[in-house]
mmCIF file of C-alpha atoms in Angstrom:
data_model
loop_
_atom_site.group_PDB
_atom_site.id
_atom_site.type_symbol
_atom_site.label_atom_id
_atom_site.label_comp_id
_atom_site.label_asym_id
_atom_site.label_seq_id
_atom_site.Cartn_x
_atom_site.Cartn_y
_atom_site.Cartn_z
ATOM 1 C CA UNK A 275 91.136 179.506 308.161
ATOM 2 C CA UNK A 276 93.005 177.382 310.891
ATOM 3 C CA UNK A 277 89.831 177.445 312.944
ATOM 4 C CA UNK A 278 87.889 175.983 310.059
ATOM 5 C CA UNK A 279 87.786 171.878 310.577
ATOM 6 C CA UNK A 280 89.835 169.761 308.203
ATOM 7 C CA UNK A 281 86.771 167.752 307.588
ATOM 8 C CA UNK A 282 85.517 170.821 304.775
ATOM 9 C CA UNK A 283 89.206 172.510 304.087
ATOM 10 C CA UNK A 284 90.762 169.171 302.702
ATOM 11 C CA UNK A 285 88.103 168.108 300.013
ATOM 12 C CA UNK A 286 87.945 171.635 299.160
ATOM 13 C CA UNK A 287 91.229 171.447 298.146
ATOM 14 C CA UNK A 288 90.811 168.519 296.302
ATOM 15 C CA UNK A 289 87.629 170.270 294.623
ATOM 16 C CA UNK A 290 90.058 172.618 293.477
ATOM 17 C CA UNK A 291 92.456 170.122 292.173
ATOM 18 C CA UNK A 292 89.852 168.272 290.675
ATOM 19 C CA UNK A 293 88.418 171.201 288.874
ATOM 20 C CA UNK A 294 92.454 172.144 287.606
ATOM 21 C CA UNK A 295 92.523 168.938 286.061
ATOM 22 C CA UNK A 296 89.243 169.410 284.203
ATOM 23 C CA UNK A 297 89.881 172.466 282.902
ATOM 24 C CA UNK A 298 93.333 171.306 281.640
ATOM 25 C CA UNK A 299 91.445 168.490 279.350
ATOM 26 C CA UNK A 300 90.345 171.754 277.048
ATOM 27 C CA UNK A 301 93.701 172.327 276.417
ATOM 28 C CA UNK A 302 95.371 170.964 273.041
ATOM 29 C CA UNK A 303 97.628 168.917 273.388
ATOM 30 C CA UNK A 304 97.392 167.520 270.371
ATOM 31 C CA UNK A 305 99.139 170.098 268.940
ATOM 32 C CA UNK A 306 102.475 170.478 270.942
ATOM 33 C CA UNK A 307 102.709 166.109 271.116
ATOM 34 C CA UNK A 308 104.157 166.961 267.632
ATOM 35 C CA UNK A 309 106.786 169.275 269.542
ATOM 36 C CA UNK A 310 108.399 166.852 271.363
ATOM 37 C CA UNK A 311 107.008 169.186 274.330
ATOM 38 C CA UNK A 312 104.399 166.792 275.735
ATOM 39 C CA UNK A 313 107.000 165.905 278.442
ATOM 40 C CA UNK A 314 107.334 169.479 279.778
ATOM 41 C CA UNK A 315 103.670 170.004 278.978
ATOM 42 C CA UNK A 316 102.791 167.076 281.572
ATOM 43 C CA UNK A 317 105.675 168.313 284.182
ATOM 44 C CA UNK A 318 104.351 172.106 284.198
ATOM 45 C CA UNK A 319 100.850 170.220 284.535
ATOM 46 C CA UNK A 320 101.150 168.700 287.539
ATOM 47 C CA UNK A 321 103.252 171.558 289.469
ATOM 48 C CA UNK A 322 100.467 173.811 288.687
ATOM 49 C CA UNK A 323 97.410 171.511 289.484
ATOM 50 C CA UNK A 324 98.776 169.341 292.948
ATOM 51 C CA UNK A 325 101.954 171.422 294.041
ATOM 52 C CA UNK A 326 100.832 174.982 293.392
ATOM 53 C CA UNK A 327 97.161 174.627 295.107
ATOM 54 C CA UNK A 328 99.221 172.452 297.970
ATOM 55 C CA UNK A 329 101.454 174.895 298.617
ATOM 56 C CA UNK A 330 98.951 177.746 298.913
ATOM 57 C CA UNK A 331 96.710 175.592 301.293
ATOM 58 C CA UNK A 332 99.443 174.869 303.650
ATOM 59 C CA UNK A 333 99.892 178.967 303.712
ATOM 60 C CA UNK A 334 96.842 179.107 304.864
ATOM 61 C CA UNK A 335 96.834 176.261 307.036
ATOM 62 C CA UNK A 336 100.111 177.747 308.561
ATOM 63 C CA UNK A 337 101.364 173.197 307.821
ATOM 64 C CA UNK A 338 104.864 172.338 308.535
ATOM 65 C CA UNK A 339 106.906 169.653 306.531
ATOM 66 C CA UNK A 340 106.808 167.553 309.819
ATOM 67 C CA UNK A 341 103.256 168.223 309.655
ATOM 68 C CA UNK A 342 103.460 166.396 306.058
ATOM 69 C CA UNK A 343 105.891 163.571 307.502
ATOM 70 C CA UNK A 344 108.646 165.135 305.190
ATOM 71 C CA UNK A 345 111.332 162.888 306.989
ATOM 72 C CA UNK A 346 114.054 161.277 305.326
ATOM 73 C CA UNK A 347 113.030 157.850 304.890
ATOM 74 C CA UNK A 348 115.815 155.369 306.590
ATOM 75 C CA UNK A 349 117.579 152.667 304.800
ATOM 76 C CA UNK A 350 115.982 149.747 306.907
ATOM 77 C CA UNK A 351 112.649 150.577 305.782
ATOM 78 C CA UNK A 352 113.087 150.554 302.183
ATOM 79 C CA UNK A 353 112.555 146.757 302.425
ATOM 80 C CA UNK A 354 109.137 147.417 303.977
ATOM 81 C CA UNK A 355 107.982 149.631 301.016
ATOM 82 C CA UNK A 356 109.195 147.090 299.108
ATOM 83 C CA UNK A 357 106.476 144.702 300.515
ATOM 84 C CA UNK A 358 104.064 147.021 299.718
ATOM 85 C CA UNK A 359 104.989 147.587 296.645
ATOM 86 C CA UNK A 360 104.244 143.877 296.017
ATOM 87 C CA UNK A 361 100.999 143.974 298.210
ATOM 88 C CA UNK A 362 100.365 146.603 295.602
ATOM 89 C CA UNK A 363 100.919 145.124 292.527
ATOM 90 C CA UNK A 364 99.335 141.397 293.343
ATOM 91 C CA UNK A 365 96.407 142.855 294.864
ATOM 92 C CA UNK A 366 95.382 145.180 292.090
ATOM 93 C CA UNK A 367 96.513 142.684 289.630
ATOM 94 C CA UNK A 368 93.263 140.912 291.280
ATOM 95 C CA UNK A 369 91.051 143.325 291.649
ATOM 96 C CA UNK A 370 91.863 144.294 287.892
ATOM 97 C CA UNK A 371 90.972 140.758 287.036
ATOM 98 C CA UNK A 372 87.972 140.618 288.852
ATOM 99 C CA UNK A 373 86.941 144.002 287.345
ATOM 100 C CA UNK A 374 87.777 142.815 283.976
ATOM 101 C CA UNK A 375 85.937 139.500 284.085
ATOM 102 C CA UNK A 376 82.277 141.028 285.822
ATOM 103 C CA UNK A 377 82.389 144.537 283.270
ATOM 104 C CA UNK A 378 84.606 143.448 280.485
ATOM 105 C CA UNK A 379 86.607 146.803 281.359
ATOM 106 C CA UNK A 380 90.318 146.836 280.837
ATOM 107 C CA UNK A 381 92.503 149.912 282.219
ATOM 108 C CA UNK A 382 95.465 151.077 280.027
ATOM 109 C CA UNK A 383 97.764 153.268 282.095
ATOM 110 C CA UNK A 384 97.316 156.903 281.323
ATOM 111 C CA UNK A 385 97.905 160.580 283.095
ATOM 112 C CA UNK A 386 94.759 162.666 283.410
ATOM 113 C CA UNK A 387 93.265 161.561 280.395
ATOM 114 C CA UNK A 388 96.750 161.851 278.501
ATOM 115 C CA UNK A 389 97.871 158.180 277.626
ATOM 116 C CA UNK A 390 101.751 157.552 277.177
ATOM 117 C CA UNK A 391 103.665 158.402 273.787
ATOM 118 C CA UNK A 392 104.387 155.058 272.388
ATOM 119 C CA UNK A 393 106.439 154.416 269.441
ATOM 120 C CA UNK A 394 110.000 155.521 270.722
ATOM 121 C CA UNK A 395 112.801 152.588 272.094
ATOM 122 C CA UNK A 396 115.880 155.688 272.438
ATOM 123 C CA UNK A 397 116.941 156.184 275.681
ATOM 124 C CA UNK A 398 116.071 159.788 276.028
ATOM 125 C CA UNK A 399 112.514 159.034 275.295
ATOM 126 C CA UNK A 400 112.310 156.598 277.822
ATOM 127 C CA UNK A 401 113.685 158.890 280.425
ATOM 128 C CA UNK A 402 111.618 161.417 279.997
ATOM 129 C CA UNK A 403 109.227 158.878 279.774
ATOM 130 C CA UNK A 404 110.362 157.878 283.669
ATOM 131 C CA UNK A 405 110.164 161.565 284.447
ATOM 132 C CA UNK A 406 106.779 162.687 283.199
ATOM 133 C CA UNK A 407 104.971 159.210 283.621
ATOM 134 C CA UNK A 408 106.199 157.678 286.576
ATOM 135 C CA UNK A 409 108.437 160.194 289.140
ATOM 136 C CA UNK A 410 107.024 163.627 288.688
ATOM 137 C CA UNK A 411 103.317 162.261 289.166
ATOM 138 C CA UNK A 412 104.552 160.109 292.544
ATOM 139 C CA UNK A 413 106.213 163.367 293.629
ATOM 140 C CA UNK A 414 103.151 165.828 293.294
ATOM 141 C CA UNK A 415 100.162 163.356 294.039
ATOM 142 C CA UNK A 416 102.016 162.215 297.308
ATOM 143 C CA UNK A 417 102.542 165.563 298.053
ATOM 144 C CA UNK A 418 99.036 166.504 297.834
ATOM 145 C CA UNK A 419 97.285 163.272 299.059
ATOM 146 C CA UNK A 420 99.314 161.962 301.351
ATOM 147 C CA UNK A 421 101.426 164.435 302.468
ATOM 148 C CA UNK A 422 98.547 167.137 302.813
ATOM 149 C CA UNK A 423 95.094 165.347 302.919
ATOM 150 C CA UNK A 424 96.559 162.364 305.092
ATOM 151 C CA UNK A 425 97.747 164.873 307.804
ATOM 152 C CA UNK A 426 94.503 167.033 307.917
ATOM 153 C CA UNK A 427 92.125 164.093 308.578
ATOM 154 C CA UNK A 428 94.716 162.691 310.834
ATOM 155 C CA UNK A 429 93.011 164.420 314.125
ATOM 156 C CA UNK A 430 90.138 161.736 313.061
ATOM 157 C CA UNK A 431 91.775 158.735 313.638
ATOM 158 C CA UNK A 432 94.343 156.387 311.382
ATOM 159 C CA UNK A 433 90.976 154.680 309.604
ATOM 160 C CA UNK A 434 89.644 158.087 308.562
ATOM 161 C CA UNK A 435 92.459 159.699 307.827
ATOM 162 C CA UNK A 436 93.064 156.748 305.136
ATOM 163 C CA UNK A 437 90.298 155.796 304.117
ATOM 164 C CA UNK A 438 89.367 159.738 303.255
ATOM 165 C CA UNK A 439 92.488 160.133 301.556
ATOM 166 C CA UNK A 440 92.015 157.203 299.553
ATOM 167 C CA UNK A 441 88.826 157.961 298.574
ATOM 168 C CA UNK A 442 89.677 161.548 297.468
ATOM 169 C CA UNK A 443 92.701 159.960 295.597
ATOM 170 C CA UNK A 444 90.881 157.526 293.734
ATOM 171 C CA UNK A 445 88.226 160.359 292.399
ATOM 172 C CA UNK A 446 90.683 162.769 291.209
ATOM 173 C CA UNK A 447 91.307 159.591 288.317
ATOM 174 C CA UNK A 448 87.895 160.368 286.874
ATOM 175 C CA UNK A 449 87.597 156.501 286.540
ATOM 176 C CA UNK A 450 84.712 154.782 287.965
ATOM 177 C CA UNK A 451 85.862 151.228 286.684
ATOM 178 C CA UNK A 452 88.824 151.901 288.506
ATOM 179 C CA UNK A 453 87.563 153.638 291.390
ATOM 180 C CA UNK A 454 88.488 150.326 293.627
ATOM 181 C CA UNK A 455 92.156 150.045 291.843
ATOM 182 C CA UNK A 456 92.919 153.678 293.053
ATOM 183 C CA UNK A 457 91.353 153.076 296.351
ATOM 184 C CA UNK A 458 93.203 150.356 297.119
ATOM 185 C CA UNK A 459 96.472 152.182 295.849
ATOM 186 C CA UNK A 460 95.621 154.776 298.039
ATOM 187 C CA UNK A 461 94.839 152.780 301.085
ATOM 188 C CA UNK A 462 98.420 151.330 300.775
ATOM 189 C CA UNK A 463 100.646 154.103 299.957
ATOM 190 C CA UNK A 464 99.080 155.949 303.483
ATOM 191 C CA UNK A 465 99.705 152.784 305.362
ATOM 192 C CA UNK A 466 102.984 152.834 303.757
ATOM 193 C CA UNK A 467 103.510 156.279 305.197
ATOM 194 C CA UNK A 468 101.889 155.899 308.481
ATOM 195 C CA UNK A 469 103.801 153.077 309.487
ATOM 196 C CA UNK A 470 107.277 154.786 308.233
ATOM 197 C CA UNK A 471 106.310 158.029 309.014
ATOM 198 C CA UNK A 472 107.833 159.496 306.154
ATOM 199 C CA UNK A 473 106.241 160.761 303.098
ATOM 200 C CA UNK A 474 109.141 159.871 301.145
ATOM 201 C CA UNK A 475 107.743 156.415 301.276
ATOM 202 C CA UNK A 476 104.382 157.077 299.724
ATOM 203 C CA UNK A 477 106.350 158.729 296.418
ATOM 204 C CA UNK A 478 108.703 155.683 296.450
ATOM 205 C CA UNK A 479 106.474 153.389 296.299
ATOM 206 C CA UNK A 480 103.868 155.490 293.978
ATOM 207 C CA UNK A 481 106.781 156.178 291.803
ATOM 208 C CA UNK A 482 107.612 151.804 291.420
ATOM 209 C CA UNK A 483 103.504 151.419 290.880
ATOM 210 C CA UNK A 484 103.877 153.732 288.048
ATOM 211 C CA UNK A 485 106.934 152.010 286.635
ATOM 212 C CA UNK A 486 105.270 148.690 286.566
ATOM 213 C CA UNK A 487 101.690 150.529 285.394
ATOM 214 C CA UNK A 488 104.336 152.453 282.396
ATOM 215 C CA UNK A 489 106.371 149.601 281.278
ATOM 216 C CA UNK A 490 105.060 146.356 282.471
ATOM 217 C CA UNK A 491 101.344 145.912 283.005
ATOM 218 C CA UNK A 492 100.254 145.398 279.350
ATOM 219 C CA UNK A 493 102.063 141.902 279.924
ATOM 220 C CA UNK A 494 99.632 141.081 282.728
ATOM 221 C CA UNK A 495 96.639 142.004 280.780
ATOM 222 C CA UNK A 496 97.456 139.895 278.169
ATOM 223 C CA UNK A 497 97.270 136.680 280.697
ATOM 224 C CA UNK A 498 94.034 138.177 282.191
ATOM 225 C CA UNK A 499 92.475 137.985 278.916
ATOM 226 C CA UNK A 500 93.341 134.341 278.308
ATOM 227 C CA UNK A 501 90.994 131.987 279.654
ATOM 228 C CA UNK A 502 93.554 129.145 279.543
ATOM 229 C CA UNK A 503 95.526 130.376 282.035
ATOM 230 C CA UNK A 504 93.344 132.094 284.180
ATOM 231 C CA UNK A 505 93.050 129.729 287.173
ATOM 232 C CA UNK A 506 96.771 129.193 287.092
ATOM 233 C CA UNK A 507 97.424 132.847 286.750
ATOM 234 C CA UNK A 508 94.640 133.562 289.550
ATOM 235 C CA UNK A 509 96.476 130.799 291.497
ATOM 236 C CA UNK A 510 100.049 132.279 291.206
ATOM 237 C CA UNK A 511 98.957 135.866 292.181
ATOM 238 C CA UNK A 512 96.954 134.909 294.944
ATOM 239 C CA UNK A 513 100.029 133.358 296.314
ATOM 240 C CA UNK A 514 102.270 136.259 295.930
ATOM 241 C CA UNK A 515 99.484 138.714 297.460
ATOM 242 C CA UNK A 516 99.455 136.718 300.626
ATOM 243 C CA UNK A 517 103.598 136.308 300.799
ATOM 244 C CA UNK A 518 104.019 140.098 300.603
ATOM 245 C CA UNK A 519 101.417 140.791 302.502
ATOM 246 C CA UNK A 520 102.463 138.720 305.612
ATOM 247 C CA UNK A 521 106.046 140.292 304.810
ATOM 248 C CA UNK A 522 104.924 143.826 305.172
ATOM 249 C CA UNK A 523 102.812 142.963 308.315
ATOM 250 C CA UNK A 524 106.255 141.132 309.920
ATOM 251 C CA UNK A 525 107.795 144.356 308.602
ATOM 252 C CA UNK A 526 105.102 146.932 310.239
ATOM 253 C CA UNK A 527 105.426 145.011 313.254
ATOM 254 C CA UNK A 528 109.362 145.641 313.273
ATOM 255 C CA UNK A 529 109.249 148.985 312.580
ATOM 256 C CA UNK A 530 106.649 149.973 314.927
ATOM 257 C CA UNK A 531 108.638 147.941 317.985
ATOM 258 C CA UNK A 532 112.036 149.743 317.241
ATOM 259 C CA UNK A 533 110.154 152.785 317.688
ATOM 260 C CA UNK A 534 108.384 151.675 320.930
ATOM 261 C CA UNK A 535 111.934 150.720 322.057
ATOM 262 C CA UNK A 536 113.498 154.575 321.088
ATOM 263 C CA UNK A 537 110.851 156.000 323.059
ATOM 264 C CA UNK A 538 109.360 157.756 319.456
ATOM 265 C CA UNK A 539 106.176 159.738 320.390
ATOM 266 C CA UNK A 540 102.825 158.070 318.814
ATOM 267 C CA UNK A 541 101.668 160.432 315.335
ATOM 268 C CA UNK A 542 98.956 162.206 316.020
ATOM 269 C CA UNK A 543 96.757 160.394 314.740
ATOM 270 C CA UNK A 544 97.522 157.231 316.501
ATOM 271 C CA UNK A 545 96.149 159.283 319.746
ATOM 272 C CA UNK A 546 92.651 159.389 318.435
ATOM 273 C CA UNK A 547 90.886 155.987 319.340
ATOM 274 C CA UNK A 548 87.682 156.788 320.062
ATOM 275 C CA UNK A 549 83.946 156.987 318.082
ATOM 276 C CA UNK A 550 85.977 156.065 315.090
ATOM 277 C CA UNK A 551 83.357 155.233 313.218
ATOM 278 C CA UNK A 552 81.266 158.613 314.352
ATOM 279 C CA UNK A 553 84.349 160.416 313.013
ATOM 280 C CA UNK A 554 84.258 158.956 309.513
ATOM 281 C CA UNK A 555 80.906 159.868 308.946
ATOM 282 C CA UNK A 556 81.265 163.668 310.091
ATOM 283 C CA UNK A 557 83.821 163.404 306.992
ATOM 284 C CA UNK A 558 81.888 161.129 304.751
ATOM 285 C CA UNK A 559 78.640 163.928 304.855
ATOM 286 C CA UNK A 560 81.477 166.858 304.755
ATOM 287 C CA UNK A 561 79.116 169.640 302.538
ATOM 288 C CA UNK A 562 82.382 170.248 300.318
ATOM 289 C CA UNK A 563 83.403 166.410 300.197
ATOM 290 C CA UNK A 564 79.986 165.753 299.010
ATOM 291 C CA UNK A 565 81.084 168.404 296.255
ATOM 292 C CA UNK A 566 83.961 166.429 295.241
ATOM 293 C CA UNK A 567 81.452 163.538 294.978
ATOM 294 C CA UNK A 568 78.893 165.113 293.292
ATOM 295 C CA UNK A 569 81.816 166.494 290.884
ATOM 296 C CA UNK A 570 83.065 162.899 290.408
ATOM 297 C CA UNK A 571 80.303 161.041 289.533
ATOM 298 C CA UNK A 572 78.744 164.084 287.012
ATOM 299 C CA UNK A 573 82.280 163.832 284.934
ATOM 300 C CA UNK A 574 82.316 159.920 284.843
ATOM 301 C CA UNK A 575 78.545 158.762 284.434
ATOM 302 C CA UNK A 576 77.911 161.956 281.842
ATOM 303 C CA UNK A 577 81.095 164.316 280.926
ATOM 304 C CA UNK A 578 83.522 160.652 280.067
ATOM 305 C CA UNK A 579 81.177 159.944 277.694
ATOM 306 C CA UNK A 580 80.875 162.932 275.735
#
């Protein structure tokens, strides 16, 4: 299987994952949320859907953890992911608002089609809340997306290595409101880890996105719905977007020129500058990413609906 290009082994994981998480909407959950078990439910969930497949792929694959960028992330770029996280929030704050306003859609934040026990203010509920919701979902869809997926297409260049990843992130949502929301999520958690070259930094800042998506975007939505404040709000946001995102450029730029002056050897994927856009479309017509596509769009144009 190591022979076989990355172009047709990585969305055929993500077929796989994508098919996991299909099958799992059959089961009934209905009837162990009155257990108190939906929790566990959603933990063993996503360690047998991402982790499980992940872990048998890189098997195959013969992947290392420094293949994955399974490095400790360093204290001086926490402020960096920081930035992103901010990038992240402002920017699909606006691309929320946009969607909103042209298709009247609104997102509420859910996990695979399981939407988040309300209802509770103890503290135990809202720590396994944290658990379930927000860290164990940063933790496995990292793993799988940008620790896996990243580092396969990343013989193909930083662009298609990204943008393939994103793409194959945003799908496995079964969302096609959304798709752009995810996409851009997933654009910025891999240039979050491409620029730390730690992994560690994609489930940090995946695991703050989900905080804010858990406990604080309802607020937001409620502003994006008023058309009083809309400019202003539009205004404000806008603002912010650009801040952070100068910050985590200044911050990219830092990082990168420490490791220029240690002597760090370029990722492999920085090595790969030419017929960039030749190599993105050997992935983009991929017969088993085409699969995932084909997959995709059946669920959310016919199967959503049913």
């Amino acid at each position: 299987m190591q022979k076989i290009k990355s172009t047709f082994t990585a969305p055929l994981l993500a077929l796989v994952v994508y098919a996991l998480l299909l099958s799992s909407r059959y089961l009934d959950f209905g009837s162990i949320r009155f257990k108190d078990n939906i929790y566990l439910s959603m933990i063993i969930l996503q360690l047998l859907i991402f982790v499980l497949p992940g872990v048998f792929y890189c098997k195959l694959r013969t992947k290392t953890p420094e293949d994955m960028k399974m490095k400790k992330l360093s204290p001086g770029k926490i402020w960096f992911v920081l930035t992103c996280f901010g990038v992240l929030v402002f920017g699909s704050t606006l691309i929320n608002t946009a969607v909103f306003h042209i298709f009247g859609s609104e997102s509420q934040y859910s996990l695979y089609n399981t939407f988040v026990p309300g209802g509770g203010s103890r503290i135990l509920n809202v720590v396994y809340t944290v658990i379930a919701f927000a860290l164990v979902p940063a933790i496995t869809e990292e793993y799988l997306f940008r620790g896996i997926i990243l580092s396969d297409y990343s013989e193909y260049g930083v662009s298609t290595a990204i943008i393939m990843s994103g793409i194959m992130f945003s799908m496995v949502h079964f969302n096609l409101n959304q798709f752009v929301v995810y996409f851009f999520c997933g654009v910025v958690s891999a240039y979050a880890v491409y620029i730390t070259q730690s992994l560690w930094a994609g489930m940090l800042l995946h695991f703050l996105n989900n905080l804010y998506a858990v406990f604080f975007e309802s607020v937001l939505w409620d502003v994006i719905k008023s058309p009083n404040s809309l400019i202003f709000f539009l205004f404000v946001i806008m603002t912010l977007f650009i801040v952070f995102l100068v910050l985590s450029f200044n911050g990219a730029e830092t990082i990168l020129y420490h490791a220029g002056i240690r002597g760090d050897q370029s990722p492999p994927e920085a090595k790969k500058r030419e017929g960039g856009a030749r190599l993105l479309f050997e992935a983009l017509i991929s017969p088993s990413f085409l699969a995932c596509v084909l997959l995709f769009l059946i669920t959310t144009l016919f199967l959503n609906n049913i």
